[in-house]
Amino acid sequence: MQAVEKVKISDAEWEIMRVVWTLKQATSKEINAVLQEKMAWKPATTKTLIGRLVKKGALATEAVGNRFIYSAAVSEEAEIKEATSDILAHICNRKAGESIAHLLEEATLSHDDVAMLEELLQKKKTEAVDVVACDCVPGQCNCQHFSR
Ligand SMILES: [Zn+2]
């Protein structure tokens, strides 16, 4: 696993990555079989998406006989973290709390999850600020007064 540039995985590519993360190693036929019902992709579509992921460095390929075996070159944990941090990178710092609250409302959580979040919130409480600083470019949010 080499530290290359950050890999951006599209929605369709996420479907492929999840199969590979689960199976550890898979052929395009095996990947297609898992996604057949959910995505109804033709084998060629699956192959195209796999090709993109190999090019991006998210999948590694190994030729075994006349087949190609794919394995993940990026970890699931790292990609999930990356994708969730991406959401916050797209919005004003001042909207982070509201957005996280929205995610919380949407999610079904276990008692363990809730306990973990409560613990985290206790820690956040000690670090909380009166007003979250906005570091947006003027004109990209309404926090700062700017003149046109
Ligand atoms: Zn802002």
PDB file of C-alpha atoms and ligand atoms in Angstrom:
ATOM      1  CA  MET A   1       0.000   0.000   0.000  1.00  0.00           C
ATOM      2  CA  GLN A   2       1.827   3.107  -1.177  1.00  0.00           C
ATOM      3  CA  ALA A   3       0.974   6.649  -0.209  1.00  0.00           C
ATOM      4  CA  VAL A   4       0.010   8.103  -3.565  1.00  0.00           C
ATOM      5  CA  GLU A   5      -2.154  11.138  -4.266  1.00  0.00           C
ATOM      6  CA  LYS A   6      -5.569  11.166  -2.665  1.00  0.00           C
ATOM      7  CA  VAL A   7      -7.893   8.867  -4.553  1.00  0.00           C
ATOM      8  CA  LYS A   8     -11.352  10.207  -5.388  1.00  0.00           C
ATOM      9  CA  ILE A   9     -13.819   7.371  -5.679  1.00  0.00           C
ATOM     10  CA  SER A  10     -17.108   7.989  -7.522  1.00  0.00           C
ATOM     11  CA  ASP A  11     -20.464   6.617  -6.335  1.00  0.00           C
ATOM     12  CA  ALA A  12     -20.359   3.758  -8.855  1.00  0.00           C
ATOM     13  CA  GLU A  13     -16.745   2.998  -7.981  1.00  0.00           C
ATOM     14  CA  TRP A  14     -17.669   2.771  -4.299  1.00  0.00           C
ATOM     15  CA  GLU A  15     -19.893  -0.193  -5.182  1.00  0.00           C
ATOM     16  CA  ILE A  16     -16.905  -2.004  -6.685  1.00  0.00           C
ATOM     17  CA  MET A  17     -14.547  -1.110  -3.841  1.00  0.00           C
ATOM     18  CA  ARG A  18     -16.971  -2.435  -1.241  1.00  0.00           C
ATOM     19  CA  VAL A  19     -17.024  -5.819  -2.956  1.00  0.00           C
ATOM     20  CA  VAL A  20     -13.231  -5.975  -3.172  1.00  0.00           C
ATOM     21  CA  TRP A  21     -12.819  -4.875   0.449  1.00  0.00           C
ATOM     22  CA  THR A  22     -15.211  -7.645   1.453  1.00  0.00           C
ATOM     23  CA  LEU A  23     -13.802 -10.431  -0.730  1.00  0.00           C
ATOM     24  CA  LYS A  24     -10.150  -9.260  -0.355  1.00  0.00           C
ATOM     25  CA  GLN A  25      -9.418 -10.641  -3.824  1.00  0.00           C
ATOM     26  CA  ALA A  26     -11.839 -10.888  -6.732  1.00  0.00           C
ATOM     27  CA  THR A  27     -12.085 -11.229 -10.487  1.00  0.00           C
ATOM     28  CA  SER A  28     -14.299  -8.865 -12.463  1.00  0.00           C
ATOM     29  CA  LYS A  29     -16.721 -11.771 -12.908  1.00  0.00           C
ATOM     30  CA  GLU A  30     -16.988 -12.232  -9.137  1.00  0.00           C
ATOM     31  CA  ILE A  31     -17.457  -8.494  -8.608  1.00  0.00           C
ATOM     32  CA  ASN A  32     -20.150  -8.383 -11.263  1.00  0.00           C
ATOM     33  CA  ALA A  33     -21.919 -11.371  -9.695  1.00  0.00           C
ATOM     34  CA  VAL A  34     -22.170  -9.599  -6.315  1.00  0.00           C
ATOM     35  CA  LEU A  35     -23.517  -6.395  -7.872  1.00  0.00           C
ATOM     36  CA  GLN A  36     -25.814  -8.014 -10.406  1.00  0.00           C
ATOM     37  CA  GLU A  37     -29.029  -7.488  -8.483  1.00  0.00           C
ATOM     38  CA  LYS A  38     -28.213  -4.144  -6.917  1.00  0.00           C
ATOM     39  CA  MET A  39     -26.708  -2.377  -9.910  1.00  0.00           C
ATOM     40  CA  ALA A  40     -27.696  -4.540 -12.904  1.00  0.00           C
ATOM     41  CA  TRP A  41     -24.469  -3.609 -14.657  1.00  0.00           C
ATOM     42  CA  LYS A  42     -23.317  -5.373 -17.783  1.00  0.00           C
ATOM     43  CA  PRO A  43     -19.940  -7.123 -17.351  1.00  0.00           C
ATOM     44  CA  ALA A  44     -18.407  -4.437 -19.596  1.00  0.00           C
ATOM     45  CA  THR A  45     -19.573  -1.680 -17.218  1.00  0.00           C
ATOM     46  CA  THR A  46     -18.019  -3.456 -14.251  1.00  0.00           C
ATOM     47  CA  LYS A  47     -14.786  -3.878 -16.231  1.00  0.00           C
ATOM     48  CA  THR A  48     -14.736  -0.179 -17.145  1.00  0.00           C
ATOM     49  CA  LEU A  49     -15.173   0.851 -13.517  1.00  0.00           C
ATOM     50  CA  ILE A  50     -12.489  -1.603 -12.392  1.00  0.00           C
ATOM     51  CA  GLY A  51     -10.162  -0.174 -15.043  1.00  0.00           C
ATOM     52  CA  ARG A  52     -10.691   3.330 -13.688  1.00  0.00           C
ATOM     53  CA  LEU A  53      -9.993   2.183 -10.145  1.00  0.00           C
ATOM     54  CA  VAL A  54      -6.763   0.485 -11.244  1.00  0.00           C
ATOM     55  CA  LYS A  55      -5.723   3.682 -13.044  1.00  0.00           C
ATOM     56  CA  LYS A  56      -6.483   5.735  -9.927  1.00  0.00           C
ATOM     57  CA  GLY A  57      -4.401   3.392  -7.808  1.00  0.00           C
ATOM     58  CA  ALA A  58      -7.352   2.208  -5.718  1.00  0.00           C
ATOM     59  CA  LEU A  59      -7.149  -1.369  -7.011  1.00  0.00           C
ATOM     60  CA  ALA A  60      -4.114  -3.557  -7.606  1.00  0.00           C
ATOM     61  CA  THR A  61      -4.094  -6.163 -10.379  1.00  0.00           C
ATOM     62  CA  GLU A  62      -2.402  -9.513 -10.539  1.00  0.00           C
ATOM     63  CA  ALA A  63      -2.508 -11.729 -13.616  1.00  0.00           C
ATOM     64  CA  VAL A  64      -3.045 -15.363 -12.696  1.00  0.00           C
ATOM     65  CA  GLY A  65      -3.138 -17.569 -15.773  1.00  0.00           C
ATOM     66  CA  ASN A  66      -5.572 -15.869 -18.124  1.00  0.00           C
ATOM     67  CA  ARG A  67      -7.469 -14.100 -15.363  1.00  0.00           C
ATOM     68  CA  PHE A  68      -6.931 -10.825 -13.554  1.00  0.00           C
ATOM     69  CA  ILE A  69      -7.312 -10.830  -9.805  1.00  0.00           C
ATOM     70  CA  TYR A  70      -8.052  -7.505  -8.148  1.00  0.00           C
ATOM     71  CA  SER A  71      -7.288  -6.462  -4.599  1.00  0.00           C
ATOM     72  CA  ALA A  72      -7.648  -3.161  -2.768  1.00  0.00           C
ATOM     73  CA  ALA A  73      -4.686  -0.788  -2.809  1.00  0.00           C
ATOM     74  CA  VAL A  74      -6.422   1.651  -0.443  1.00  0.00           C
ATOM     75  CA  SER A  75      -7.990   0.774   2.896  1.00  0.00           C
ATOM     76  CA  GLU A  76     -11.722   0.932   3.502  1.00  0.00           C
ATOM     77  CA  GLU A  77     -11.221   2.787   6.774  1.00  0.00           C
ATOM     78  CA  ALA A  78      -9.073   5.473   5.147  1.00  0.00           C
ATOM     79  CA  GLU A  79     -11.508   5.960   2.259  1.00  0.00           C
ATOM     80  CA  ILE A  80     -14.513   6.271   4.571  1.00  0.00           C
ATOM     81  CA  LYS A  81     -12.663   8.859   6.647  1.00  0.00           C
ATOM     82  CA  GLU A  82     -11.647  10.671   3.500  1.00  0.00           C
ATOM     83  CA  ALA A  83     -15.194  10.725   2.127  1.00  0.00           C
ATOM     84  CA  THR A  84     -16.735  11.997   5.365  1.00  0.00           C
ATOM     85  CA  SER A  85     -14.062  14.676   5.780  1.00  0.00           C
ATOM     86  CA  ASP A  86     -14.766  15.696   2.189  1.00  0.00           C
ATOM     87  CA  ILE A  87     -18.300  16.731   3.156  1.00  0.00           C
ATOM     88  CA  LEU A  88     -16.952  19.144   5.757  1.00  0.00           C
ATOM     89  CA  ALA A  89     -14.377  20.483   3.300  1.00  0.00           C
ATOM     90  CA  HIS A  90     -17.226  21.502   0.988  1.00  0.00           C
ATOM     91  CA  ILE A  91     -19.108  23.669   3.466  1.00  0.00           C
ATOM     92  CA  CYS A  92     -18.559  26.690   5.707  1.00  0.00           C
ATOM     93  CA  ASN A  93     -17.037  25.772   9.102  1.00  0.00           C
ATOM     94  CA  ARG A  94     -20.090  27.329  10.728  1.00  0.00           C
ATOM     95  CA  LYS A  95     -22.390  24.809   9.046  1.00  0.00           C
ATOM     96  CA  ALA A  96     -20.411  21.792  10.295  1.00  0.00           C
ATOM     97  CA  GLY A  97     -22.442  21.352  13.498  1.00  0.00           C
ATOM     98  CA  GLU A  98     -25.748  21.522  11.671  1.00  0.00           C
ATOM     99  CA  SER A  99     -24.549  19.066   9.023  1.00  0.00           C
ATOM    100  CA  ILE A 100     -23.242  16.603  11.583  1.00  0.00           C
ATOM    101  CA  ALA A 101     -26.572  16.860  13.438  1.00  0.00           C
ATOM    102  CA  HIS A 102     -28.349  16.040  10.184  1.00  0.00           C
ATOM    103  CA  LEU A 103     -26.146  12.948   9.695  1.00  0.00           C
ATOM    104  CA  LEU A 104     -26.899  11.887  13.274  1.00  0.00           C
ATOM    105  CA  GLU A 105     -30.617  12.229  12.733  1.00  0.00           C
ATOM    106  CA  GLU A 106     -30.465  10.103   9.609  1.00  0.00           C
ATOM    107  CA  ALA A 107     -28.373   7.296  11.088  1.00  0.00           C
ATOM    108  CA  THR A 108     -29.624   4.249  12.967  1.00  0.00           C
ATOM    109  CA  LEU A 109     -27.227   3.799  15.878  1.00  0.00           C
ATOM    110  CA  SER A 110     -26.443   1.018  18.330  1.00  0.00           C
ATOM    111  CA  HIS A 111     -26.196   1.649  22.093  1.00  0.00           C
ATOM    112  CA  ASP A 112     -22.417   1.344  21.686  1.00  0.00           C
ATOM    113  CA  ASP A 113     -22.451   3.980  18.951  1.00  0.00           C
ATOM    114  CA  VAL A 114     -24.435   6.348  21.146  1.00  0.00           C
ATOM    115  CA  ALA A 115     -22.049   5.779  24.062  1.00  0.00           C
ATOM    116  CA  MET A 116     -19.067   6.515  21.797  1.00  0.00           C
ATOM    117  CA  LEU A 117     -20.704   9.708  20.525  1.00  0.00           C
ATOM    118  CA  GLU A 118     -21.605  10.824  24.040  1.00  0.00           C
ATOM    119  CA  GLU A 119     -17.999  10.391  25.089  1.00  0.00           C
ATOM    120  CA  LEU A 120     -16.826  12.353  22.057  1.00  0.00           C
ATOM    121  CA  LEU A 121     -19.349  15.112  22.713  1.00  0.00           C
ATOM    122  CA  GLN A 122     -18.141  15.418  26.315  1.00  0.00           C
ATOM    123  CA  LYS A 123     -14.636  15.967  24.964  1.00  0.00           C
ATOM    124  CA  LYS A 124     -15.939  18.420  22.351  1.00  0.00           C
ATOM    125  CA  LYS A 125     -17.741  20.328  25.100  1.00  0.00           C
ATOM    126  CA  THR A 126     -14.406  21.111  26.760  1.00  0.00           C
ATOM    127  CA  GLU A 127     -13.008  22.373  23.447  1.00  0.00           C
ATOM    128  CA  ALA A 128     -16.070  24.276  22.238  1.00  0.00           C
ATOM    129  CA  VAL A 129     -15.708  27.919  21.145  1.00  0.00           C
ATOM    130  CA  ASP A 130     -18.254  30.754  21.344  1.00  0.00           C
ATOM    131  CA  VAL A 131     -18.316  31.362  17.621  1.00  0.00           C
ATOM    132  CA  VAL A 132     -16.816  29.041  15.034  1.00  0.00           C
ATOM    133  CA  ALA A 133     -14.389  30.928  12.798  1.00  0.00           C
ATOM    134  CA  CYS A 134     -15.323  31.028   9.133  1.00  0.00           C
ATOM    135  CA  ASP A 135     -12.400  30.718   6.747  1.00  0.00           C
ATOM    136  CA  CYS A 136     -14.398  30.824   3.544  1.00  0.00           C
ATOM    137  CA  VAL A 137     -13.472  32.932   0.559  1.00  0.00           C
ATOM    138  CA  PRO A 138     -15.669  36.056   0.783  1.00  0.00           C
ATOM    139  CA  GLY A 139     -18.586  35.460  -1.571  1.00  0.00           C
ATOM    140  CA  GLN A 140     -18.824  31.729  -0.835  1.00  0.00           C
ATOM    141  CA  CYS A 141     -20.857  32.042   2.344  1.00  0.00           C
ATOM    142  CA  ASN A 142     -22.919  34.660   4.168  1.00  0.00           C
ATOM    143  CA  CYS A 143     -20.839  34.826   7.348  1.00  0.00           C
ATOM    144  CA  GLN A 144     -18.719  37.750   6.299  1.00  0.00           C
ATOM    145  CA  HIS A 145     -19.821  41.075   4.917  1.00  0.00           C
ATOM    146  CA  PHE A 146     -18.228  41.703   1.630  1.00  0.00           C
ATOM    147  CA  SER A 147     -18.705  44.241  -1.095  1.00  0.00           C
ATOM    148  CA  ARG A 148     -19.154  43.309  -4.697  1.00  0.00           C
TER     149      ARG A 148
HETATM  150 ZN    ZN B   1     -18.059  30.699   5.864  1.00  0.00          ZN
END
